[in-house]
Amino acid sequence: TGDIYSRGSWGAGFASNYNKRYRSNGNVELRYTELKTGSEETLDLSKDQVYKLYWKHIQDNKAHPNSRFSADVNIYKNNQLDINSSSQEFLTNTFKSNINFNYNFPNSPFRITLNGSHSVSNANSAEVILPQATLNMDRIYPFKRKSKVGKDKLYDKIGLTYTTNFMNKITAHPDSLFGPKALSEMRNGIKHDFRLNTNTKVLKVASLEPYVNYSEFWEFEQLNQEFSTSENGVVKDTIGGFGRFGKVSGGANLTTKIYGMYLYKRGPVKALRHVITPSVGVNLTPNYEGSSYIREYQRDSMGSTGTYTLYDNGVYGRPNTGKETGTVSFNLMNNFEMKVRNKKDTTEEDATKKIKLVDQLNFGTTYDLFADSLNWNNIAIRTSTTLFNFFRIQYTSALDPYALRKDSSGVAYRVNKFEFSENGILGRFVTHSLGVNFRLSNKKQIAKKKKAIDEMKKSLNTYAVLPWSLSVGYNYNYARPNFDVSKNITQAIIFTGDVQLTDNWKFEGQLNYDLVAEDIAYTRFSIFRDLNCWEARISVVPKGRQQNYNFAINLKPSMFKDLKIERKRNYYDF
């Protein structure tokens, strides 16, 4: 397809579906548009390039027993300027692409994955990882006895997993991603991960899992950083050469389950069940101070010094440089369920059904073993539940257990005293997040009146009962780390719904309302008309950067979708 406009804008596109039976199927779409706005006479001429590359490929499961190839490519530029963008595309800030090949080696624990990916997080930053190769070894038991006698010993259950990963990464502006400068700053490396772990029962009621993790990093570039008197600043230089560093950690996790049941002798409620899952975990890392890859450098002309590592620019992140660390994590998971008499089941007198009262109610925090003060982290609270099979509620918050004080200048800071001892409360809420979603419709009512509606369709009368559905979502976020900072509150409500006006007419809409700004955010609605072999639709976005309307009458079959009459106006026209 192609477009050409009187003021010099133009565009071209290509789209196709393909399907090879028992092998693979997919679809591909390419589109490029050059948009010109303003004019040379008024000196406000500007050009914008819009392009889209979409490719989805799925391999049939019967094509090959040990290998699989798939692709999901979404490459956009200036998607918000494209009138054909869907609401999901317009509201998405990050676009990701992935091409993947997997091969499982027969009769072995090894499998290999080859991968290429591309992501754009904003208009100025893009990342390409090509290639990325990963070799995985499924868990093996190197110490397991070949001839088992009696029960399993602890060493019989020691498992070893191994993964090696090679990555080549390019990060640059989307327009210069494969330019000389971006290619010269390409980074690559190899990472090896080993994990040894086992599990055993403690007092027959708890499960203990000790583990040791080791990661080995191979880098092919090193960083040199020093102060330059001629430039009066720090100069960084990259030097080619092989280098390595490692990270090790170890610990253990202990968990169990506690069941509580309360039975009712009378009434519709038969029982209440409460499941508690407490867990404690310990994680330790050694002291990395004095490692050979740590360097000291001069930071300024005054002679102050700092430290850096040879692998600060490593593709897998910065090496560990600090003292030993140790954390103890505490988590308490709760689940509440209720059994009630099932009135619909008349076959058995004692038939019951299970109802979830609270899907999860979790409390968690960590304790720093080596900190000299403020050892406890914030207490995280998370809960979710579904009421009446459609009302979904999710809530998270963070509780700071330490009190606040103000210094001589009036700046607030945390002190090593608990809020409970200072103010008699467990802690101070620093964040809240609440999400409420539900969906309403009259499907059941329509089902009951199906016969009447079928009779109505034969007449010229309109529907007495219109089929409709409405989804409502509410999001609330609150943050206030201390009393020197003003509250940061965001609230939004989202409505999405449709109404089947007649057998051939349908209305669809989406409304986002910002309760804090007291203004309508992204909103879109459309009216659809079924014309048997044809269809008609008018879509409107009344305000914002995506402001547009689009009216079209087209043939239904996808192969004839370009046979249409269309009228549209977008943001530039307004």
Coordinates of C-alpha atoms in Angstrom, one line a residue:
T1 CA 0.0 0.0 0.0
G2 CA 1.1 3.6 -0.5
D3 CA 0.1 7.1 0.5
I4 CA 1.0 10.5 -1.0
Y5 CA -0.1 13.9 0.2
S6 CA -0.3 17.3 -1.4
R7 CA 2.1 18.9 1.0
G8 CA 4.9 16.4 0.4
S9 CA 4.1 13.7 3.0
W10 CA 4.2 10.1 1.8
G11 CA 4.1 6.6 3.1
A12 CA 4.5 3.0 2.0
G13 CA 3.5 -0.3 3.6
F14 CA 3.5 -4.1 3.2
A15 CA 1.6 -6.8 5.1
S16 CA 1.3 -10.5 4.7
N17 CA 0.2 -13.7 6.5
Y18 CA 1.8 -17.1 5.9
N19 CA 1.2 -20.7 6.9
K20 CA 3.2 -23.8 6.1
R21 CA 1.2 -26.7 7.3
Y22 CA 2.8 -28.7 10.2
R23 CA 5.8 -26.4 10.0
S24 CA 5.1 -22.8 11.0
N25 CA 2.9 -19.8 10.6
G26 CA 3.1 -16.1 11.2
N27 CA 2.5 -12.6 9.8
V28 CA 4.7 -9.7 8.9
E29 CA 4.0 -6.0 8.4
L30 CA 6.3 -3.1 7.3
R31 CA 5.3 0.5 7.2
Y32 CA 7.2 3.7 6.6
T33 CA 5.8 7.3 6.5
E34 CA 7.5 10.7 6.1
L35 CA 5.4 13.4 7.6
K36 CA 5.8 17.0 6.8
T37 CA 4.1 19.8 8.9
G38 CA 4.2 23.5 8.5
S39 CA 5.6 25.2 5.5
E40 CA 8.9 26.8 4.2
E41 CA 7.1 30.1 3.8
T42 CA 6.3 30.4 7.5
L43 CA 9.7 28.9 8.5
D44 CA 8.1 26.2 10.6
L45 CA 8.6 23.3 8.3
S46 CA 9.4 20.1 10.2
K47 CA 9.8 16.4 9.1
D48 CA 9.0 13.3 11.2
Q49 CA 9.8 9.8 10.2
V50 CA 7.4 7.1 11.3
Y51 CA 8.2 3.4 10.7
K52 CA 7.0 0.1 12.0
L53 CA 8.4 -3.4 11.6
Y54 CA 6.3 -6.2 13.0
W55 CA 7.0 -9.9 12.6
K56 CA 5.5 -12.8 14.5
H57 CA 6.6 -16.4 13.7
I58 CA 5.4 -19.5 15.5
Q59 CA 6.8 -23.0 14.9
D60 CA 4.4 -25.9 14.9
N61 CA 5.0 -28.3 17.8
K62 CA 5.1 -31.2 15.4
A63 CA 7.8 -29.7 13.2
H64 CA 10.8 -30.9 15.2
P65 CA 11.0 -32.8 18.5
N66 CA 14.2 -31.2 19.9
S67 CA 14.3 -27.7 18.4
R68 CA 12.1 -24.7 18.3
F69 CA 12.3 -21.3 16.5
S70 CA 10.1 -18.3 17.3
A71 CA 10.1 -14.6 16.6
D72 CA 8.2 -11.6 18.0
V73 CA 9.5 -8.4 16.5
N74 CA 8.1 -5.0 17.3
I75 CA 10.2 -2.1 16.1
Y76 CA 8.6 1.4 16.1
K77 CA 9.6 4.9 15.7
N78 CA 7.3 7.8 16.7
N79 CA 4.4 5.4 17.2
Q80 CA 2.4 8.2 18.8
L81 CA 2.4 10.1 15.6
D82 CA 0.9 7.2 13.7
I83 CA -2.9 7.5 13.3
N84 CA -3.1 3.8 12.8
S85 CA -1.6 3.0 16.2
S86 CA -3.9 1.1 18.5
S87 CA -4.6 2.4 22.0
Q88 CA -2.3 -0.3 23.4
E89 CA 0.5 0.8 21.1
F90 CA 0.0 4.5 21.9
L91 CA 0.0 3.9 25.7
T92 CA 3.1 1.7 25.6
N93 CA 6.5 3.3 26.4
T94 CA 8.7 0.3 25.8
F95 CA 8.7 -1.9 22.7
K96 CA 10.6 -5.2 22.8
S97 CA 11.6 -7.6 20.1
N98 CA 12.9 -11.2 20.5
I99 CA 14.1 -13.9 18.1
N100 CA 14.7 -17.2 19.8
F101 CA 16.1 -20.6 18.8
N102 CA 16.2 -23.5 21.3
Y103 CA 17.7 -27.0 20.9
N104 CA 17.6 -29.8 23.4
F105 CA 20.4 -32.3 23.1
P106 CA 18.8 -35.8 23.2
N107 CA 19.6 -38.1 26.1
S108 CA 21.5 -35.3 28.0
P109 CA 20.8 -32.6 30.5
F110 CA 22.0 -29.9 28.2
R111 CA 20.1 -27.4 26.0
I112 CA 21.2 -24.4 24.1
T113 CA 19.4 -21.2 23.3
L114 CA 20.4 -18.6 20.7
N115 CA 18.7 -15.2 21.0
G116 CA 18.6 -11.8 19.5
S117 CA 16.6 -8.9 21.1
H118 CA 15.9 -5.2 20.6
S119 CA 14.2 -2.8 22.9
V120 CA 13.3 0.9 22.9
S121 CA 12.4 2.5 26.2
N122 CA 12.1 6.1 25.1
A123 CA 12.8 8.3 22.1
N124 CA 16.5 8.6 22.9
S125 CA 17.6 5.1 24.0
A126 CA 17.6 1.8 22.3
E127 CA 19.3 -1.5 23.0
V128 CA 20.2 -4.5 20.8
I129 CA 21.6 -7.8 22.2
L130 CA 22.9 -9.8 19.2
P131 CA 23.8 -12.5 19.6
Q132 CA 23.1 -14.0 23.0
A133 CA 23.9 -17.7 23.5
T134 CA 23.0 -19.6 26.6
L135 CA 24.0 -23.2 27.5
N136 CA 21.9 -24.7 30.3
M137 CA 22.5 -27.9 32.2
D138 CA 19.4 -29.3 34.1
R139 CA 19.9 -30.4 37.6
I140 CA 22.2 -33.4 38.1
Y141 CA 23.0 -35.2 41.4
P142 CA 26.8 -35.8 41.3
F143 CA 27.0 -37.3 44.8
K144 CA 24.0 -39.7 44.5
R145 CA 24.8 -43.3 45.1
K146 CA 24.5 -45.7 42.2
S147 CA 23.3 -48.5 44.4
K148 CA 20.8 -47.1 46.9
V149 CA 20.6 -48.8 50.3
G150 CA 18.1 -47.5 52.8
K151 CA 16.8 -44.0 52.9
D152 CA 18.3 -41.1 50.9
K153 CA 21.3 -39.4 52.6
L154 CA 21.7 -35.7 52.6
Y155 CA 24.4 -35.8 50.0
D156 CA 22.2 -38.0 47.8
K157 CA 19.9 -35.0 47.2
I158 CA 22.7 -32.4 46.5
G159 CA 21.9 -31.0 43.1
L160 CA 24.1 -29.1 40.7
T161 CA 22.9 -26.7 37.9
Y162 CA 25.1 -24.8 35.5
T163 CA 24.5 -22.0 33.0
T164 CA 26.9 -20.2 30.7
N165 CA 25.8 -17.1 28.8
F166 CA 27.5 -15.1 26.1
M167 CA 26.1 -11.6 25.4
N168 CA 26.9 -8.9 22.9
K169 CA 25.2 -5.6 23.6
I170 CA 24.8 -2.3 21.8
T171 CA 23.2 0.7 23.5
A172 CA 22.7 4.0 21.5
H173 CA 20.2 6.4 20.1
P174 CA 17.6 4.6 17.9
D175 CA 18.7 6.5 14.8
S176 CA 22.4 5.6 15.2
L177 CA 22.1 2.1 16.6
F178 CA 24.2 0.5 14.0
G179 CA 26.4 3.5 13.2
P180 CA 30.3 3.4 13.6
K181 CA 30.2 5.1 17.1
A182 CA 27.7 2.6 18.5
L183 CA 29.5 -0.4 17.1
S184 CA 32.8 0.9 18.5
E185 CA 31.2 1.0 22.0
M186 CA 29.8 -2.5 21.7
R187 CA 30.2 -4.5 24.9
N188 CA 30.4 -8.3 25.3
G189 CA 31.2 -10.9 27.9
I190 CA 30.7 -14.4 29.2
K191 CA 29.0 -15.4 32.5
H192 CA 29.1 -18.8 34.2
D193 CA 26.6 -19.7 37.0
F194 CA 26.9 -22.7 39.3
R195 CA 24.4 -23.6 42.0
L196 CA 24.6 -26.3 44.6
N197 CA 21.6 -27.0 46.8
T198 CA 19.8 -29.7 48.7
N199 CA 16.8 -30.0 51.0
T200 CA 16.0 -31.9 54.1
K201 CA 13.2 -32.2 56.7
V202 CA 13.6 -30.6 60.1
L203 CA 11.6 -32.1 62.9
K204 CA 9.4 -33.7 60.2
V205 CA 7.4 -30.5 59.8
A206 CA 9.8 -27.9 58.2
S207 CA 11.8 -27.9 55.0
L208 CA 15.4 -26.7 55.0
E209 CA 17.2 -25.8 51.8
P210 CA 20.9 -24.8 52.1
Y211 CA 22.6 -23.5 48.9
V212 CA 25.8 -22.1 47.5
N213 CA 25.9 -19.9 44.3
Y214 CA 29.0 -19.0 42.3
S215 CA 29.2 -16.7 39.3
E216 CA 32.3 -16.3 37.1
F217 CA 32.5 -13.3 34.7
W218 CA 34.8 -13.1 31.7
E219 CA 35.3 -9.6 30.2
F220 CA 37.1 -8.6 27.1
E221 CA 37.6 -4.9 27.9
Q222 CA 39.0 -3.1 31.0
L223 CA 38.4 0.5 32.2
N224 CA 41.3 2.9 32.9
Q225 CA 40.2 6.0 34.8
E226 CA 42.5 8.9 35.9
F227 CA 42.6 12.6 36.5
S228 CA 43.9 14.8 33.6
T229 CA 45.4 18.2 34.5
S230 CA 45.1 19.4 30.9
E231 CA 41.4 18.8 30.8
N232 CA 40.9 19.5 34.6
G233 CA 38.7 16.4 34.9
V234 CA 38.6 12.6 35.0
V235 CA 39.3 10.9 31.7
K236 CA 38.0 7.4 31.1
D237 CA 39.5 5.1 28.5
T238 CA 38.7 1.5 27.5
I239 CA 41.6 -0.9 27.0
G240 CA 41.2 -4.3 25.2
G241 CA 42.2 -7.4 27.1
F242 CA 40.8 -10.4 28.9
G243 CA 39.9 -10.2 32.5
R244 CA 37.8 -12.1 35.1
F245 CA 36.1 -11.7 38.4
G246 CA 33.8 -13.8 40.5
K247 CA 30.9 -13.5 42.9
V248 CA 30.0 -16.1 45.6
S249 CA 27.1 -16.3 48.0
G250 CA 25.5 -18.9 50.3
G251 CA 22.7 -19.4 52.7
A252 CA 19.7 -21.4 53.6
N253 CA 15.9 -21.1 53.6
L254 CA 13.6 -22.7 56.2
T255 CA 9.8 -22.9 55.6
T256 CA 6.8 -24.8 56.9
K257 CA 3.0 -24.7 56.8
I258 CA 0.6 -24.3 59.6
Y259 CA -3.1 -25.3 59.1
G260 CA -5.9 -24.0 61.2
M261 CA -9.6 -25.2 60.8
Y262 CA -12.7 -24.1 62.6
L263 CA -15.8 -26.3 62.0
Y264 CA -19.4 -25.0 62.3
K265 CA -22.1 -27.4 63.4
R266 CA -25.0 -25.3 62.2
G267 CA -25.8 -22.8 59.4
P268 CA -24.7 -22.7 55.8
V269 CA -21.0 -22.2 56.7
K270 CA -19.4 -25.5 57.2
A271 CA -15.8 -24.5 58.0
L272 CA -13.1 -21.8 58.0
R273 CA -9.6 -22.6 57.1
H274 CA -6.5 -20.5 57.7
V275 CA -3.1 -21.6 56.1
I276 CA 0.0 -19.8 57.5
T277 CA 3.3 -20.2 55.6
P278 CA 6.2 -18.7 57.6
S279 CA 9.7 -18.7 56.1
V280 CA 13.1 -17.5 57.2
G281 CA 16.1 -17.1 54.9
V282 CA 19.8 -16.3 55.4
N283 CA 22.1 -15.0 52.7
L284 CA 25.8 -14.3 53.1
T285 CA 28.5 -12.8 50.8
P286 CA 32.2 -12.5 51.6
N287 CA 34.4 -9.4 51.9
Y288 CA 35.5 -8.1 48.5
E289 CA 37.6 -5.2 49.7
G290 CA 41.2 -5.3 48.4
S291 CA 40.3 -7.3 45.3
S292 CA 42.8 -7.0 42.5
Y293 CA 40.3 -5.4 40.1
I294 CA 39.7 -2.4 42.4
R295 CA 41.7 0.7 41.6
E296 CA 42.2 4.1 43.3
Y297 CA 42.2 7.3 41.2
Q298 CA 42.4 11.1 41.8
R299 CA 39.0 12.7 41.4
D300 CA 39.8 16.5 41.3
S301 CA 42.6 19.0 41.3
M302 CA 42.4 19.2 45.1
G303 CA 43.8 15.7 45.3
S304 CA 40.8 13.9 46.7
T305 CA 40.7 10.2 45.7
G306 CA 38.1 7.6 44.9
T307 CA 37.9 4.0 43.7
Y308 CA 36.6 2.3 40.6
T309 CA 36.9 -1.2 39.2
L310 CA 38.4 -2.4 35.9
Y311 CA 35.0 -3.8 34.9
D312 CA 32.6 -0.9 35.8
N313 CA 31.4 -0.9 32.2
G314 CA 31.0 -4.7 32.2
V315 CA 28.0 -6.1 30.2
Y316 CA 26.9 -8.0 33.3
G317 CA 27.2 -5.2 35.8
R318 CA 29.8 -4.0 38.3
P319 CA 31.8 -6.4 40.5
N320 CA 31.3 -6.5 44.2
T321 CA 33.6 -4.1 46.1
G322 CA 32.3 -3.8 49.6
K323 CA 32.6 -5.6 52.9
E324 CA 30.8 -8.8 53.8
T325 CA 27.0 -8.7 53.8
G326 CA 24.5 -10.8 55.5
T327 CA 20.7 -10.5 55.5
V328 CA 18.0 -12.5 57.3
S329 CA 14.6 -12.4 55.5
F330 CA 11.3 -13.0 57.3
N331 CA 8.1 -13.7 55.4
L332 CA 4.6 -14.6 56.6
M333 CA 2.1 -15.7 54.0
N334 CA -1.6 -16.2 54.9
N335 CA -4.5 -17.7 53.1
F336 CA -8.2 -17.7 54.2
E337 CA -10.8 -20.0 52.8
M338 CA -14.4 -20.9 53.7
K339 CA -16.5 -24.0 52.9
V340 CA -20.2 -23.5 52.5
R341 CA -23.1 -25.7 51.7
N342 CA -23.6 -26.0 47.9
K343 CA -27.3 -25.3 47.4
K344 CA -27.1 -26.1 43.7
D345 CA -25.9 -29.7 44.3
T346 CA -29.0 -31.7 45.3
T347 CA -27.5 -35.1 44.9
E348 CA -25.7 -35.1 48.2
E349 CA -27.0 -33.6 51.5
D350 CA -23.5 -32.6 52.7
A351 CA -22.2 -31.2 49.3
T352 CA -20.0 -28.2 49.9
K353 CA -18.1 -25.7 47.8
K354 CA -14.9 -23.7 48.6
I355 CA -14.8 -19.9 48.7
K356 CA -11.6 -17.9 48.9
L357 CA -11.9 -15.1 51.4
V358 CA -8.3 -13.7 51.0
D359 CA -6.1 -15.1 48.3
Q360 CA -3.0 -13.8 50.1
L361 CA -2.0 -11.6 53.0
N362 CA 1.7 -11.4 53.2
F363 CA 4.1 -9.6 55.6
G364 CA 7.8 -9.5 54.9
T365 CA 11.0 -7.7 56.0
T366 CA 14.8 -8.2 56.2
Y367 CA 17.4 -7.7 58.8
D368 CA 21.0 -6.6 58.0
L369 CA 23.4 -8.6 60.2
F370 CA 26.4 -6.4 59.6
A371 CA 24.9 -2.9 59.8
D372 CA 25.9 -0.8 62.9
S373 CA 22.4 0.7 63.1
L374 CA 19.0 0.7 61.3
N375 CA 19.3 -3.0 60.7
W376 CA 15.6 -3.6 59.9
N377 CA 14.2 -2.8 56.4
N378 CA 10.7 -1.6 55.8
I379 CA 7.9 -4.0 56.4
A380 CA 6.2 -4.9 53.2
I381 CA 2.5 -5.7 53.2
R382 CA 0.7 -7.3 50.3
T383 CA -2.8 -8.6 50.0
S384 CA -5.3 -9.5 47.3
T385 CA -8.7 -11.0 47.1
T386 CA -11.7 -11.5 44.8
L387 CA -15.1 -10.7 46.0
F388 CA -18.3 -12.2 44.5
N389 CA -16.2 -13.8 41.7
F390 CA -15.7 -10.5 39.9
F391 CA -14.5 -7.8 42.3
R392 CA -10.7 -7.9 42.3
I393 CA -8.8 -5.9 45.0
Q394 CA -5.0 -5.6 45.3
Y395 CA -3.2 -3.7 48.0
T396 CA 0.5 -3.1 48.8
S397 CA 2.2 -0.9 51.3
A398 CA 5.5 -0.3 53.2
L399 CA 5.8 0.4 56.9
D400 CA 9.0 2.0 58.2
P401 CA 9.6 0.7 61.8
Y402 CA 12.1 3.5 62.7
A403 CA 11.2 7.0 64.1
L404 CA 12.1 10.3 62.5
R405 CA 14.0 13.3 64.0
K406 CA 14.9 16.7 62.6
D407 CA 18.4 18.2 62.7
S408 CA 19.3 21.8 63.4
S409 CA 18.5 22.8 59.9
G410 CA 15.1 21.2 60.0
V411 CA 15.9 18.2 57.7
A412 CA 14.3 14.9 58.8
Y413 CA 16.3 11.8 59.2
R414 CA 15.8 8.3 60.6
V415 CA 17.0 7.4 64.1
N416 CA 17.9 4.0 65.5
K417 CA 14.7 3.9 67.6
F418 CA 11.5 2.2 66.8
E419 CA 8.3 4.0 66.3
F420 CA 6.7 1.7 68.8
S421 CA 9.0 2.9 71.6
E422 CA 8.7 6.5 70.6
N423 CA 5.0 6.9 69.6
G424 CA 3.4 3.6 70.5
I425 CA 2.7 2.5 66.9
L426 CA 4.2 -0.4 64.9
G427 CA 5.5 1.8 62.1
R428 CA 5.0 4.7 59.8
F429 CA 3.4 4.1 56.4
V430 CA 5.6 5.5 53.6
T431 CA 3.8 4.0 50.6
H432 CA 0.3 2.7 49.7
S433 CA -0.9 1.3 46.4
L434 CA -4.5 0.1 45.9
G435 CA -6.1 -1.3 42.7
V436 CA -9.7 -2.2 42.4
N437 CA -11.1 -3.9 39.2
F438 CA -14.5 -5.3 38.4
R439 CA -16.6 -6.2 35.3
L440 CA -20.3 -5.9 34.9
S441 CA -22.6 -7.2 32.2
N442 CA -26.1 -8.4 31.6
K443 CA -25.2 -11.8 30.0
K444 CA -27.3 -13.7 32.5
Q445 CA -30.3 -11.5 32.0
I446 CA -29.9 -11.9 28.2
A447 CA -29.7 -15.6 28.5
K448 CA -33.0 -15.7 30.4
K449 CA -34.7 -13.6 27.7
K450 CA -33.1 -15.3 24.8
K451 CA -36.4 -16.6 23.4
A452 CA -38.0 -13.1 23.6
I453 CA -35.0 -11.5 21.9
D454 CA -35.0 -14.1 19.1
E455 CA -38.6 -13.2 18.5
M456 CA -37.8 -9.5 18.6
K457 CA -35.1 -9.9 15.9
K458 CA -37.7 -11.0 13.5
S459 CA -39.7 -7.8 14.0
L460 CA -38.8 -4.2 13.4
N461 CA -38.7 -3.3 17.1
T462 CA -35.4 -2.5 18.8
Y463 CA -34.0 -4.5 21.7
A464 CA -35.9 -4.3 25.0
V465 CA -32.8 -5.4 26.7
L466 CA -29.5 -4.3 25.2
P467 CA -26.5 -6.6 25.8
W468 CA -23.7 -4.6 27.4
S469 CA -20.5 -5.0 29.5
L470 CA -18.5 -2.5 31.6
S471 CA -15.0 -2.9 33.1
V472 CA -14.0 -0.4 35.8
G473 CA -10.5 -0.1 37.3
Y474 CA -9.4 2.2 40.0
N475 CA -5.7 2.8 40.9
Y476 CA -4.4 4.8 44.0
N477 CA -0.8 5.4 44.9
Y478 CA 0.6 7.2 47.9
A479 CA 4.2 8.0 48.8
R480 CA 5.7 10.0 51.7
P481 CA 9.1 8.8 52.9
N482 CA 9.3 11.4 55.7
F483 CA 7.4 14.4 57.0
D484 CA 9.6 16.8 55.2
V485 CA 8.3 15.6 51.8
S486 CA 4.8 16.5 50.7
K487 CA 2.5 13.6 49.9
N488 CA 2.7 12.3 46.3
I489 CA -0.7 11.0 45.4
T490 CA -1.9 9.7 42.1
Q491 CA -5.4 8.5 41.4
A492 CA -7.0 7.3 38.1
I493 CA -10.1 5.5 37.1
I494 CA -10.5 3.6 33.9
F495 CA -13.8 2.7 32.2
T496 CA -13.9 0.2 29.3
G497 CA -17.2 -1.0 27.9
D498 CA -19.4 -1.8 25.0
V499 CA -23.2 -1.9 24.1
Q500 CA -24.8 -4.1 21.5
L501 CA -27.4 -1.6 20.3
T502 CA -28.9 -4.0 17.8
D503 CA -27.8 -7.2 16.0
N504 CA -25.7 -5.0 13.6
W505 CA -24.9 -1.9 15.7
K506 CA -22.3 -1.8 18.5
F507 CA -20.8 0.9 20.6
E508 CA -17.3 0.6 22.3
G509 CA -15.5 3.0 24.5
Q510 CA -12.5 3.6 26.8
L511 CA -12.2 6.5 29.2
N512 CA -9.3 7.3 31.5
Y513 CA -9.9 10.0 34.2
D514 CA -7.1 11.5 36.3
L515 CA -8.8 12.2 39.7
V516 CA -5.8 14.3 40.9
A517 CA -5.6 16.5 37.8
E518 CA -9.4 16.4 37.5
D519 CA -9.1 15.9 33.8
I520 CA -9.8 13.3 31.2
A521 CA -6.7 11.4 30.0
Y522 CA -6.6 9.1 27.0
T523 CA -10.1 8.4 25.7
R524 CA -11.3 6.5 22.7
F525 CA -14.8 5.4 21.5
S526 CA -16.1 3.9 18.3
I527 CA -19.4 2.9 16.7
F528 CA -19.5 -0.2 14.5
R529 CA -22.1 -1.3 11.9
D530 CA -22.3 -4.8 10.4
L531 CA -23.2 -4.5 6.7
N532 CA -23.1 -8.3 5.9
C533 CA -20.2 -8.5 3.5
W534 CA -19.1 -5.0 4.4
E535 CA -18.6 -3.2 7.7
A536 CA -18.5 0.4 8.8
R537 CA -16.8 2.0 11.8
I538 CA -16.2 5.5 13.1
S539 CA -13.5 5.8 15.8
V540 CA -12.8 9.1 17.7
V541 CA -10.0 10.1 20.2
P542 CA -11.4 13.6 21.2
K543 CA -8.3 15.1 22.9
G544 CA -4.6 14.7 23.5
R545 CA -1.6 14.0 21.3
Q546 CA -3.4 11.1 19.7
Q547 CA -6.5 13.3 18.9
N548 CA -8.1 11.9 15.8
Y549 CA -11.2 10.5 14.1
N550 CA -11.4 7.8 11.5
F551 CA -14.5 6.8 9.4
A552 CA -14.2 3.8 7.1
I553 CA -16.4 1.4 5.1
N554 CA -14.6 -1.7 4.0
L555 CA -15.0 -5.3 3.0
K556 CA -14.9 -7.9 5.8
P557 CA -12.5 -10.5 4.4
S558 CA -8.9 -9.7 5.4
M559 CA -7.6 -10.3 1.9
F560 CA -9.9 -7.5 0.6
K561 CA -9.4 -5.1 3.6
D562 CA -7.8 -2.5 1.3
L563 CA -11.1 -2.2 -0.6
K564 CA -12.5 0.7 1.5
I565 CA -13.7 4.2 1.6
E566 CA -12.0 6.1 4.4
R567 CA -12.0 9.6 5.9
K568 CA -9.6 10.5 8.7
R569 CA -8.2 13.5 10.5
N570 CA -5.4 13.3 13.1
Y571 CA -3.4 15.5 15.5
Y572 CA -1.7 17.5 12.7
D573 CA -5.0 18.5 11.1
F574 CA -6.2 19.9 14.5

